[in-house]
Coordinates of N, CA and C in Angstrom, one line a residue:
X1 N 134.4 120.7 -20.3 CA 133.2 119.8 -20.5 C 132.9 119.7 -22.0
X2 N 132.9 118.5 -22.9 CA 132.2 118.6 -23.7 C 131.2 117.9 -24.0
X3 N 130.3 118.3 -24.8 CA 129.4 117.8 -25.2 C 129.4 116.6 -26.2
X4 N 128.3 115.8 -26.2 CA 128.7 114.5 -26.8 C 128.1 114.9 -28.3
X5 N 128.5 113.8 -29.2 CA 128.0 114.4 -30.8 C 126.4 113.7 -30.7
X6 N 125.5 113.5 -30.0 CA 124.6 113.3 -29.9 C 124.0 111.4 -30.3
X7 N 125.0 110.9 -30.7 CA 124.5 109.7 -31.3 C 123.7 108.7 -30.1
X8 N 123.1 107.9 -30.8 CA 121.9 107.2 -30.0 C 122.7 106.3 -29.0
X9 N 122.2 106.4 -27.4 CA 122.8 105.7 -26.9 C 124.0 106.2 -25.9
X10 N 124.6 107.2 -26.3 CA 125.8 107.8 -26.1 C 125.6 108.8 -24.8
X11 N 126.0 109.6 -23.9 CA 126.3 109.9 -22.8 C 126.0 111.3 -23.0
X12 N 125.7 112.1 -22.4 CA 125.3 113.3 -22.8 C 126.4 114.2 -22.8
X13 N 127.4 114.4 -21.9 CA 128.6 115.2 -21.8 C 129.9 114.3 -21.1
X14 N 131.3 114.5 -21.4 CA 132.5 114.0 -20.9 C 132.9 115.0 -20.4
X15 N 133.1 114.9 -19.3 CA 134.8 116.1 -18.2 C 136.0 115.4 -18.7
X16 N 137.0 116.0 -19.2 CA 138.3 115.7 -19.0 C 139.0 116.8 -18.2
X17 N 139.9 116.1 -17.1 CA 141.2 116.9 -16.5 C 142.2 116.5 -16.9
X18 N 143.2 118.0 -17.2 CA 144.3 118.1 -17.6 C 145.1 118.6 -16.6
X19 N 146.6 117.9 -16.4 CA 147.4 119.2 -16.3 C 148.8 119.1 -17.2
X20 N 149.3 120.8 -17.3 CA 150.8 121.0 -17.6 C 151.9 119.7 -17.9
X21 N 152.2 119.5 -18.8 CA 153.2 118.2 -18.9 C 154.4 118.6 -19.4
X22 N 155.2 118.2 -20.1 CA 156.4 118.2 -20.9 C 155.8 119.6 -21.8
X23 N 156.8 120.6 -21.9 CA 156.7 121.8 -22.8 C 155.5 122.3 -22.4
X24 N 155.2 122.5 -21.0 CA 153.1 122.8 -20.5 C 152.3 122.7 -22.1
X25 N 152.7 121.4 -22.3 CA 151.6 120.5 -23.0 C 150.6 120.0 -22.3
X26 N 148.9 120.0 -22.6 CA 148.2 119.5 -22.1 C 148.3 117.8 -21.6
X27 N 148.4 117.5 -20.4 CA 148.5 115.9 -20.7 C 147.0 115.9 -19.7
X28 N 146.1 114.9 -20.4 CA 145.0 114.2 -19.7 C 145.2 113.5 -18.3
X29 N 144.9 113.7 -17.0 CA 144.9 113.0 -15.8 C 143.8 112.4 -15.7
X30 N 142.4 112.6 -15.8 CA 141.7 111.9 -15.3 C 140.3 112.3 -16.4
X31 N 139.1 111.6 -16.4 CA 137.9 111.8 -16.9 C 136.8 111.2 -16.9
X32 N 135.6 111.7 -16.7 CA 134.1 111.7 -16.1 C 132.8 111.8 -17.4
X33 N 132.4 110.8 -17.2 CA 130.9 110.8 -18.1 C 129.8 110.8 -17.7
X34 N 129.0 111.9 -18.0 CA 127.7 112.6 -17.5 C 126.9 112.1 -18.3
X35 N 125.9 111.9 -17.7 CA 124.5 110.9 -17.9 C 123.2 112.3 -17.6
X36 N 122.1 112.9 -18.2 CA 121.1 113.5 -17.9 C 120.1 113.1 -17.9
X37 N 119.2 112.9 -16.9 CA 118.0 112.4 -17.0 C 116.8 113.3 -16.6
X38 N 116.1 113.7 -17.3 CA 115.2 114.8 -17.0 C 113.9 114.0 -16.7
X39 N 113.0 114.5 -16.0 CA 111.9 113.5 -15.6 C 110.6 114.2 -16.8
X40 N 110.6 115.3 -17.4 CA 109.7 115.0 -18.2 C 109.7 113.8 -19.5
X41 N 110.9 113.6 -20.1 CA 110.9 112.4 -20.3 C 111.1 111.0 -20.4
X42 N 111.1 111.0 -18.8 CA 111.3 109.5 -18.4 C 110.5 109.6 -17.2
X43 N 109.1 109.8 -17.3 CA 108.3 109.7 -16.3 C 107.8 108.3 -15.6
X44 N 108.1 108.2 -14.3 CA 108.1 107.4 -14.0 C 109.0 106.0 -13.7
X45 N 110.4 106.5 -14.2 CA 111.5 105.5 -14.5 C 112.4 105.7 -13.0
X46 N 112.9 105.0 -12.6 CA 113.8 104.4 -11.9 C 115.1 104.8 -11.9
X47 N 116.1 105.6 -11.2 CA 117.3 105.5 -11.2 C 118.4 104.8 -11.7
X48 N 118.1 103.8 -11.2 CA 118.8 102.5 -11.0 C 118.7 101.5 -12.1
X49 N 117.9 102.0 -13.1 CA 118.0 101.8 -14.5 C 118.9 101.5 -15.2
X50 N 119.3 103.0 -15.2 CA 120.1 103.3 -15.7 C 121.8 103.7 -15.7
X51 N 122.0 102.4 -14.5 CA 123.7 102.9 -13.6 C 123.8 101.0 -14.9
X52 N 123.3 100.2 -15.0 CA 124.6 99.1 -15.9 C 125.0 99.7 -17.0
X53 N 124.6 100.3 -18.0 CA 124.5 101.2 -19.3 C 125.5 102.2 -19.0
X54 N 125.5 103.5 -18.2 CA 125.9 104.4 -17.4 C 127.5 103.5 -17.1
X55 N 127.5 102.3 -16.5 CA 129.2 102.2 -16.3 C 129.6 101.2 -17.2
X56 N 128.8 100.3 -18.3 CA 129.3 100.2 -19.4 C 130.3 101.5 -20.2
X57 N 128.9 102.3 -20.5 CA 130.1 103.7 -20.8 C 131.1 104.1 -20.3
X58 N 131.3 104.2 -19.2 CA 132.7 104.6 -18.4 C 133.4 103.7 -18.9
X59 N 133.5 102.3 -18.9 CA 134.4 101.7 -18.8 C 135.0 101.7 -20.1
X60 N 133.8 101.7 -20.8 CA 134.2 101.5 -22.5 C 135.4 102.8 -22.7
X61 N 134.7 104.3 -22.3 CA 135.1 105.4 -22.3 C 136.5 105.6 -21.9
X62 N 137.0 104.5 -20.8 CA 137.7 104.4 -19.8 C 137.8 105.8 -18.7
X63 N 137.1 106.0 -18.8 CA 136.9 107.2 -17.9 C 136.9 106.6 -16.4
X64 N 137.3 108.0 -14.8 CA 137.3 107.4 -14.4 C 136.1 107.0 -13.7
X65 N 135.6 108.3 -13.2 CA 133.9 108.3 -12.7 C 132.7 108.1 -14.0
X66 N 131.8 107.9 -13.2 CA 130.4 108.5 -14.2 C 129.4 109.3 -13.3
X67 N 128.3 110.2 -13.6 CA 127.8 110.7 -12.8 C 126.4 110.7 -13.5
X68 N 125.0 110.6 -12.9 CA 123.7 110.4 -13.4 C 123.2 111.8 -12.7
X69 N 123.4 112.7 -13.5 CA 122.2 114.2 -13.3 C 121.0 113.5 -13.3
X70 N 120.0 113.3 -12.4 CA 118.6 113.1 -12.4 C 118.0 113.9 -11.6
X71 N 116.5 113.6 -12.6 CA 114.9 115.1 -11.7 C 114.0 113.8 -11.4
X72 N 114.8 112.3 -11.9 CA 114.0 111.1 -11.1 C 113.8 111.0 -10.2
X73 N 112.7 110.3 -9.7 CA 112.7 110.1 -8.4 C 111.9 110.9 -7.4
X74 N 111.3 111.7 -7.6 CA 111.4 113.6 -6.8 C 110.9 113.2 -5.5
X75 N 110.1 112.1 -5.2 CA 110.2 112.1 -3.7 C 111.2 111.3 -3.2
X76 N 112.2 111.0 -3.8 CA 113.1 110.8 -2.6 C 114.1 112.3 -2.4
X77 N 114.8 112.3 -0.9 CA 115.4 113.2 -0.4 C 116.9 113.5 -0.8
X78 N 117.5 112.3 -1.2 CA 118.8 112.8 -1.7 C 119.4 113.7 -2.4
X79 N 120.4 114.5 -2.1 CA 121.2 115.2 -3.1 C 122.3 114.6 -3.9
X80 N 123.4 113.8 -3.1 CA 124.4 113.2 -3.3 C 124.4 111.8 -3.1
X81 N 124.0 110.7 -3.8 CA 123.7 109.2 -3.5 C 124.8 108.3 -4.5
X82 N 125.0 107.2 -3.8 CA 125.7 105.8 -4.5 C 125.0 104.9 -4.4
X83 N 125.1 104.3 -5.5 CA 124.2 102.7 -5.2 C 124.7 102.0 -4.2
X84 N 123.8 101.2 -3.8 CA 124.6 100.2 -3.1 C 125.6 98.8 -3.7
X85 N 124.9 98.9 -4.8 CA 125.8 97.7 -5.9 C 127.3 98.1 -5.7
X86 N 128.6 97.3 -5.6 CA 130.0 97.7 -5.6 C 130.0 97.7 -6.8
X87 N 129.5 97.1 -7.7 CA 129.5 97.5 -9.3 C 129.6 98.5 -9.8
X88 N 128.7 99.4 -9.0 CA 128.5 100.9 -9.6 C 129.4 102.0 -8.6
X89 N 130.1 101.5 -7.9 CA 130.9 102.2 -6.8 C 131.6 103.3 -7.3
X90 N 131.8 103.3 -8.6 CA 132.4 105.0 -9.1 C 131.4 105.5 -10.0
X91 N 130.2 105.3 -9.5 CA 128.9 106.6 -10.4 C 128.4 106.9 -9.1
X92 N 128.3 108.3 -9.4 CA 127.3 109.3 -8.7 C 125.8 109.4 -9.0
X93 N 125.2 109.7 -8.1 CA 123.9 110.1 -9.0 C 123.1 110.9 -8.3
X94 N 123.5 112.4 -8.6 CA 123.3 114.0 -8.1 C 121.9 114.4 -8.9
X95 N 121.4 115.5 -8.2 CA 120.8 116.4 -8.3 C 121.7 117.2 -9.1
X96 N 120.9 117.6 -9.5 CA 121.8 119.1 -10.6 C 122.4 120.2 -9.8
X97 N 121.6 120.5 -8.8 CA 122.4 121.9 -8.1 C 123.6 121.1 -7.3
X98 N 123.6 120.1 -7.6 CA 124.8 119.5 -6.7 C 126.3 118.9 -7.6
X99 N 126.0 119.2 -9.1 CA 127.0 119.0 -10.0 C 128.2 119.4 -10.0
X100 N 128.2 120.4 -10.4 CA 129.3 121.5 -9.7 C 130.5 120.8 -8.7
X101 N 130.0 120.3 -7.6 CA 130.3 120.5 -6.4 C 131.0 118.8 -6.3
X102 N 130.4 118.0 -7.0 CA 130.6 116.4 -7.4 C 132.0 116.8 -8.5
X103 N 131.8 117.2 -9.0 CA 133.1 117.4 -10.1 C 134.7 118.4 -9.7
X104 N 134.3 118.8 -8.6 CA 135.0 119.3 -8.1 C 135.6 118.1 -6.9
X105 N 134.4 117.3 -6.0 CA 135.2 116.3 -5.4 C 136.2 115.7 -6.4
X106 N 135.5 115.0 -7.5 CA 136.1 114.4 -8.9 C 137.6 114.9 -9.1
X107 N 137.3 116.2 -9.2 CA 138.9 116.8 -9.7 C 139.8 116.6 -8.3
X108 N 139.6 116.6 -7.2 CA 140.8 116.7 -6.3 C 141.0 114.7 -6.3
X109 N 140.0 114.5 -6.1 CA 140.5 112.8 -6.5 C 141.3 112.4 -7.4
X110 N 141.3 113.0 -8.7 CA 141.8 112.8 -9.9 C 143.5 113.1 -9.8
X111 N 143.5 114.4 -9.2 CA 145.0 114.7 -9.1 C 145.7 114.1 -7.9
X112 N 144.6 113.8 -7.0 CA 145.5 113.0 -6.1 C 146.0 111.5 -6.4
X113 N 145.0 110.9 -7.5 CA 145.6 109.8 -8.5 C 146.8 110.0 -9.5
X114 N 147.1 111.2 -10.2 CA 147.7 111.3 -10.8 C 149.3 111.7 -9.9
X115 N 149.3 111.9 -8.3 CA 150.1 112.2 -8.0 C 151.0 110.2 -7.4
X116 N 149.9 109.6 -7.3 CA 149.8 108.3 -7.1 C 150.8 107.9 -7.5
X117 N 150.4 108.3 -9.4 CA 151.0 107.3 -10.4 C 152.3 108.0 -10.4
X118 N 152.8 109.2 -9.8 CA 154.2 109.6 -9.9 C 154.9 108.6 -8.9
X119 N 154.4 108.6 -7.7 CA 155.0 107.9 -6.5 C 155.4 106.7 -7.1
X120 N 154.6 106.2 -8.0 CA 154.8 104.5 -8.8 C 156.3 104.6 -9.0
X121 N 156.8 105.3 -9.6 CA 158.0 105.7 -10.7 C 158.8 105.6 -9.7
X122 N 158.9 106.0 -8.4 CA 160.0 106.3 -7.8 C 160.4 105.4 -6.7
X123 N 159.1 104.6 -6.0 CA 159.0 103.8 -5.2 C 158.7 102.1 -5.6
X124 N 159.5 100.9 -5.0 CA 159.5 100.0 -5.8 C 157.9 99.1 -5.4
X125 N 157.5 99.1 -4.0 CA 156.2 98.5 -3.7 C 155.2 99.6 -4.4
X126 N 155.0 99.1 -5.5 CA 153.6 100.3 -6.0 C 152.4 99.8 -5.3
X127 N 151.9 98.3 -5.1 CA 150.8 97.5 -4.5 C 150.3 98.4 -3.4
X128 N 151.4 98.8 -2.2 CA 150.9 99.4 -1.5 C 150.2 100.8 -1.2
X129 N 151.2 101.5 -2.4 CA 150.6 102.8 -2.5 C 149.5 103.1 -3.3
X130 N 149.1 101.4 -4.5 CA 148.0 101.7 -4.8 C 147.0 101.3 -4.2
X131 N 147.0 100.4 -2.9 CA 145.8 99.9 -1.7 C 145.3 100.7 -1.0
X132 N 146.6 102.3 -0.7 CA 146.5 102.8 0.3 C 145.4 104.1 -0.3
X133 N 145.9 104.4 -1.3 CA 145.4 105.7 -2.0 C 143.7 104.7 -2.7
X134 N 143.4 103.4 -2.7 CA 141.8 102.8 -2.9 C 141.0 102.8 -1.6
X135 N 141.7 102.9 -0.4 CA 141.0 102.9 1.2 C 140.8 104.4 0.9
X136 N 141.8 104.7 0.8 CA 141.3 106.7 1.2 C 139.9 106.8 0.2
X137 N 139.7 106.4 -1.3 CA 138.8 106.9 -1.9 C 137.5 106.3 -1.3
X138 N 137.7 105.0 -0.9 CA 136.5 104.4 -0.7 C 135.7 104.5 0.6
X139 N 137.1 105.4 1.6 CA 136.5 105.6 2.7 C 135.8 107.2 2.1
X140 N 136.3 107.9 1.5 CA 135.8 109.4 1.2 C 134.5 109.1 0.3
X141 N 134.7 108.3 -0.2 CA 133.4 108.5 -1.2 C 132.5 107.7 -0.5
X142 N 132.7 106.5 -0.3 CA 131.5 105.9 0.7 C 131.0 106.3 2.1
X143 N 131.9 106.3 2.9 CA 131.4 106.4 4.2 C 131.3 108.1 4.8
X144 N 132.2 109.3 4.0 CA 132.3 110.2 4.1 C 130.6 110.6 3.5
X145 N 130.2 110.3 2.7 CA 128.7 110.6 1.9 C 127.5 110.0 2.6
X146 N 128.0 108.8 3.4 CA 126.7 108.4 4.1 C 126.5 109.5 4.9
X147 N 127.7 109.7 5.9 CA 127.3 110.8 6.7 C 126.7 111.9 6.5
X148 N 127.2 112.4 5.4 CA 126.3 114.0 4.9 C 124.9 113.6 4.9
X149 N 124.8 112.4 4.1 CA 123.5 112.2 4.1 C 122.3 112.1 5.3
X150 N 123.4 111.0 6.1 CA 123.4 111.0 6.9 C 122.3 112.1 8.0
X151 N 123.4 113.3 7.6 CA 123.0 114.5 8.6 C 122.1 115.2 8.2
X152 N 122.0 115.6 6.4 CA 120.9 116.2 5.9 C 119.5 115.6 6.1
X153 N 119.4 113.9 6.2 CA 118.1 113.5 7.0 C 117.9 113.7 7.9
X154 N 118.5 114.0 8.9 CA 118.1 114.5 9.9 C 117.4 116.3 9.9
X155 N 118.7 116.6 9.1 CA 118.3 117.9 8.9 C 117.2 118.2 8.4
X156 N 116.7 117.6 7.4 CA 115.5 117.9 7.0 C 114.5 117.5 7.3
X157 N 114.4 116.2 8.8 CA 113.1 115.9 9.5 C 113.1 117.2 10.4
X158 N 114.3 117.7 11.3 CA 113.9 118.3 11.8 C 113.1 119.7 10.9
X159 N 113.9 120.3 9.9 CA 112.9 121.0 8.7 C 111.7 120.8 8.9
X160 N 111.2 119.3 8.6 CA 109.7 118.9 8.2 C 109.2 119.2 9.7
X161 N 109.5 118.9 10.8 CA 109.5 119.2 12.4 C 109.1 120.6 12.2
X162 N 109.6 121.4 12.0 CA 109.6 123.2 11.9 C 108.2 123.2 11.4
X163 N 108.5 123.2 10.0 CA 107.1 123.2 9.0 C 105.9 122.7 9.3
X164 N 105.7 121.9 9.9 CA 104.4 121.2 10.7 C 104.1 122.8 12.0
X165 N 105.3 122.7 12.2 CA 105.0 123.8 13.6 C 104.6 124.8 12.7
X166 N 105.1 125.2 12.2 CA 105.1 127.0 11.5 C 103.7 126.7 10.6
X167 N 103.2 125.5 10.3 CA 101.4 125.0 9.6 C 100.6 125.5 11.0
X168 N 101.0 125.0 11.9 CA 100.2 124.8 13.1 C 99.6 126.0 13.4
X169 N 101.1 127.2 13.8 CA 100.9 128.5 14.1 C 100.2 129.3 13.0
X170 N 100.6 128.8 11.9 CA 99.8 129.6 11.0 C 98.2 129.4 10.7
X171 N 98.0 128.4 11.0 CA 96.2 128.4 11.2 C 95.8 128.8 12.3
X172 N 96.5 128.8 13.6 CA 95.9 129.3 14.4 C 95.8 131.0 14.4
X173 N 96.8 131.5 13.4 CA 96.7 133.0 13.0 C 95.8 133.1 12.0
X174 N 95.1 132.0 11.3 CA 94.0 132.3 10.2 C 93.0 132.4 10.7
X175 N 92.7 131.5 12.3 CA 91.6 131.6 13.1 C 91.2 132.7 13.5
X176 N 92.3 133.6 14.1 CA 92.3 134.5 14.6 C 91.6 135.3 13.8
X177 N 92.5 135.6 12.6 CA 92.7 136.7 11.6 C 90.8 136.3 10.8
X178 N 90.7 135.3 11.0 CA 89.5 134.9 9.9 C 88.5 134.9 10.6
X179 N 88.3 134.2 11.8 CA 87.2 134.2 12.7 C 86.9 134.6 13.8
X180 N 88.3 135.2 14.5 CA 87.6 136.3 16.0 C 87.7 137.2 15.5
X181 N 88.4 138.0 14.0 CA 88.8 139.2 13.6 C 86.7 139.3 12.8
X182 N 86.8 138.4 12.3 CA 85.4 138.8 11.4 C 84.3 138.4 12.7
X183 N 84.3 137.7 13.7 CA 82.9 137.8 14.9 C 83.3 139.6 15.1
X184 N 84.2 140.4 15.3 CA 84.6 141.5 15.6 C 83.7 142.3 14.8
X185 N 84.3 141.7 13.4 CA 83.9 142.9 12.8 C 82.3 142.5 12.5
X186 N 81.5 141.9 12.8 CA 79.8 141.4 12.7 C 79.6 142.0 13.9
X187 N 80.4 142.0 15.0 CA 79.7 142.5 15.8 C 79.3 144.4 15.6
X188 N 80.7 144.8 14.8 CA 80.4 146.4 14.9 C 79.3 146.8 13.5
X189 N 79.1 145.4 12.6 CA 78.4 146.0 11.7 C 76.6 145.6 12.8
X190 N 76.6 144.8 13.3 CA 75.3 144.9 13.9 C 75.0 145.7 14.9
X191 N 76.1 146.5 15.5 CA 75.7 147.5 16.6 C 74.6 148.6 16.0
X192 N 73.5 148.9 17.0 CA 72.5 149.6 16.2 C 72.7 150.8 17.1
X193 N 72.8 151.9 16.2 CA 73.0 153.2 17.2 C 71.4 153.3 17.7
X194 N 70.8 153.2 16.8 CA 69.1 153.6 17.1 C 68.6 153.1 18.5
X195 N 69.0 151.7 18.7 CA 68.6 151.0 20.0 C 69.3 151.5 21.4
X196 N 70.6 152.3 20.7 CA 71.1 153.0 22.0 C 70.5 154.1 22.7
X197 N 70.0 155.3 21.3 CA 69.1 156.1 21.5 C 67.9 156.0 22.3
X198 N 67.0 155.1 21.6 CA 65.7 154.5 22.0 C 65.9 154.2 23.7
X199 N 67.1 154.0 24.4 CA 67.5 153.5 25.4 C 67.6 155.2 26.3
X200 N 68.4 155.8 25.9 CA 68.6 156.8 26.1 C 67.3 157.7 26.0
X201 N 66.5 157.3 25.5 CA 65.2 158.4 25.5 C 64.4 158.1 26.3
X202 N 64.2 156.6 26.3 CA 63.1 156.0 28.0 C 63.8 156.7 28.9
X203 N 65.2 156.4 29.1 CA 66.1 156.9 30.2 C 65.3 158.2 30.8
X204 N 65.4 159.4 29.4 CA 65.4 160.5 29.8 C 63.6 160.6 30.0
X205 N 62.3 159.9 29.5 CA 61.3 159.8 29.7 C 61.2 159.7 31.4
X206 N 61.7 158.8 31.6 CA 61.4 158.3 33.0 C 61.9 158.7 34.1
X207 N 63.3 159.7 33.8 CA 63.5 160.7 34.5 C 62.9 161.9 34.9
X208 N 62.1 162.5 33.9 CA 61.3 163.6 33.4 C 60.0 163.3 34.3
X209 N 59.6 162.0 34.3 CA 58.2 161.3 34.9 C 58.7 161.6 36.5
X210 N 59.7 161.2 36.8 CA 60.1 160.9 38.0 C 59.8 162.6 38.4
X211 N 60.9 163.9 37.6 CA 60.2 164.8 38.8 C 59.3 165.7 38.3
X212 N 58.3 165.0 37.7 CA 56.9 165.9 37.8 C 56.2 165.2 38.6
X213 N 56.3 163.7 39.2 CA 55.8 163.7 40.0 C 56.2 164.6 41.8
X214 N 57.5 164.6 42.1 CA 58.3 165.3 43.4 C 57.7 167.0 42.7
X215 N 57.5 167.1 42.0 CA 57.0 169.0 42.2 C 55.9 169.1 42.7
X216 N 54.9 168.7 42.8 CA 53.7 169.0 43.6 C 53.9 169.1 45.1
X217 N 54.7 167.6 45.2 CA 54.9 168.0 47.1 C 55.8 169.2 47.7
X218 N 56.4 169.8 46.6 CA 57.6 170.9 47.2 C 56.6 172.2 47.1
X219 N 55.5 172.2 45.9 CA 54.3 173.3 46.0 C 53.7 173.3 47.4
X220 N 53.4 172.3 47.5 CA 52.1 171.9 48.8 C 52.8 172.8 49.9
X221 N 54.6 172.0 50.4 CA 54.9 172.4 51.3 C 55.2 173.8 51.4
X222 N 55.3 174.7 50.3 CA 55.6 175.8 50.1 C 54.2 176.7 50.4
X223 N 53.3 175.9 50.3 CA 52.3 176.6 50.7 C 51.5 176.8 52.0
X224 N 52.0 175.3 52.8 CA 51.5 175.2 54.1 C 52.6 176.0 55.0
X225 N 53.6 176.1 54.2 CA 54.5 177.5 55.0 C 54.1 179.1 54.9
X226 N 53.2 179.3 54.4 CA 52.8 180.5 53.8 C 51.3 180.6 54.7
X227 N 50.2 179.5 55.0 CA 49.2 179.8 56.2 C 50.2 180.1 57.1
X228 N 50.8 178.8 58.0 CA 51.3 179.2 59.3 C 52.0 181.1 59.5
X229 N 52.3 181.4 58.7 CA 52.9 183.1 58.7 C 51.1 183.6 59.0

């Protein structure tokens, strides 16, 4: 990868692939121009801005892809997107943790072009082998990437599906935790031992009442047994 010499206008970094040639001399197969868009300084801007500029460069560059690193956008869901313009049908336009992984599709496409242009040399219909090897890319790159995406939206409603759940459960653990746990604990800070006592001492008052009144009749009869003798 290198870096660009900074001039105004100019692309932030180029990929070139190489392989082994004559004397494993480097010979150039294929190459990619990277575009960075950071959203602190282009707040508010649009994607899609910036893909006519973005494949002017390529083309000028002759490179074969171009790819737009952007933090644009942030509510939309994509990782891996193509415009829908056919114009722009060989730029990317990735998330960053998804770079890597884009330039590596890039590299096996590249050498499978470069194996293309061998076939050319040796077979006399080149038209066909070069229609055949533009269906394979366009079916991989187009319709192979709807589907990811495809799945990842789903994947990530169901996600947003979970998360809603796992909000739901968790306030009803805040309820718990917050408001039957604290009625709990108001209840033990208001329990009054004194009033239990006070309960406990009529108890024992009125028990106490209870047999001094039954001792006199057990005297009485103790004593009307004592004439009869």
């Amino acid at each position: 990868m290198e870096k660009d010499d900074g001039s105004k206008g100019k692309p932030d970094f180029y990929v070139t692939y190489n392989n082994s040639g004559i004397n494993n001399k480097k010979q150039m197969i294929g190459k990619v121009v990277i575009e960075v868009k950071s959203l602190v300084k282009n707040t508010g801007q649009k994607n899609e801005k910036f893909l006519k500029k973005l494949e002017e460069e390529r083309k000028k560059s002759n490179s074969d892809f171009a790819i737009l690193v952007t933090e644009l956008e942030p509510e939309k869901t994509f990782f891996i997107e193509k415009d829908k313009n056919i114009e722009y049908r060989n730029i990317f336009i990735v998330r960053d943790q998804f770079l890597e992984l884009v330039l590596d599709i890039i590299h096996e496409f590249i050498k499978k072009k470069a194996e293309v242009n061998k076939l050319q040399k040796v077979f006399k219909d080149k038209k066909i082998i070069i229609e055949e090897f533009e269906k394979f890319k366009e079916n991989m790159l187009n319709n192979s990437l709807k589907h990811i995406e495809s799945n990842l939206e789903i994947i990530l409603k169901k996600a947003s599906d979970i998360s809603k759940a796992s909000k739901a459960m968790q306030d009803s653990i805040n309820i718990i935790l917050n408001t039957h746990l604290s009625t709990v604990r108001n209840k033990i800070i208001s329990y009054d031992i004194l009033k239990v006592t006070n309960n406990i001492e009529q108890a024992q008052r009125l028990q106490d009442f209870t047999y001094e009144e039954e001792d006199p009749q057990l005297e009485l009869e103790f004593k009307d047994e004592t004439q009869e003798e």
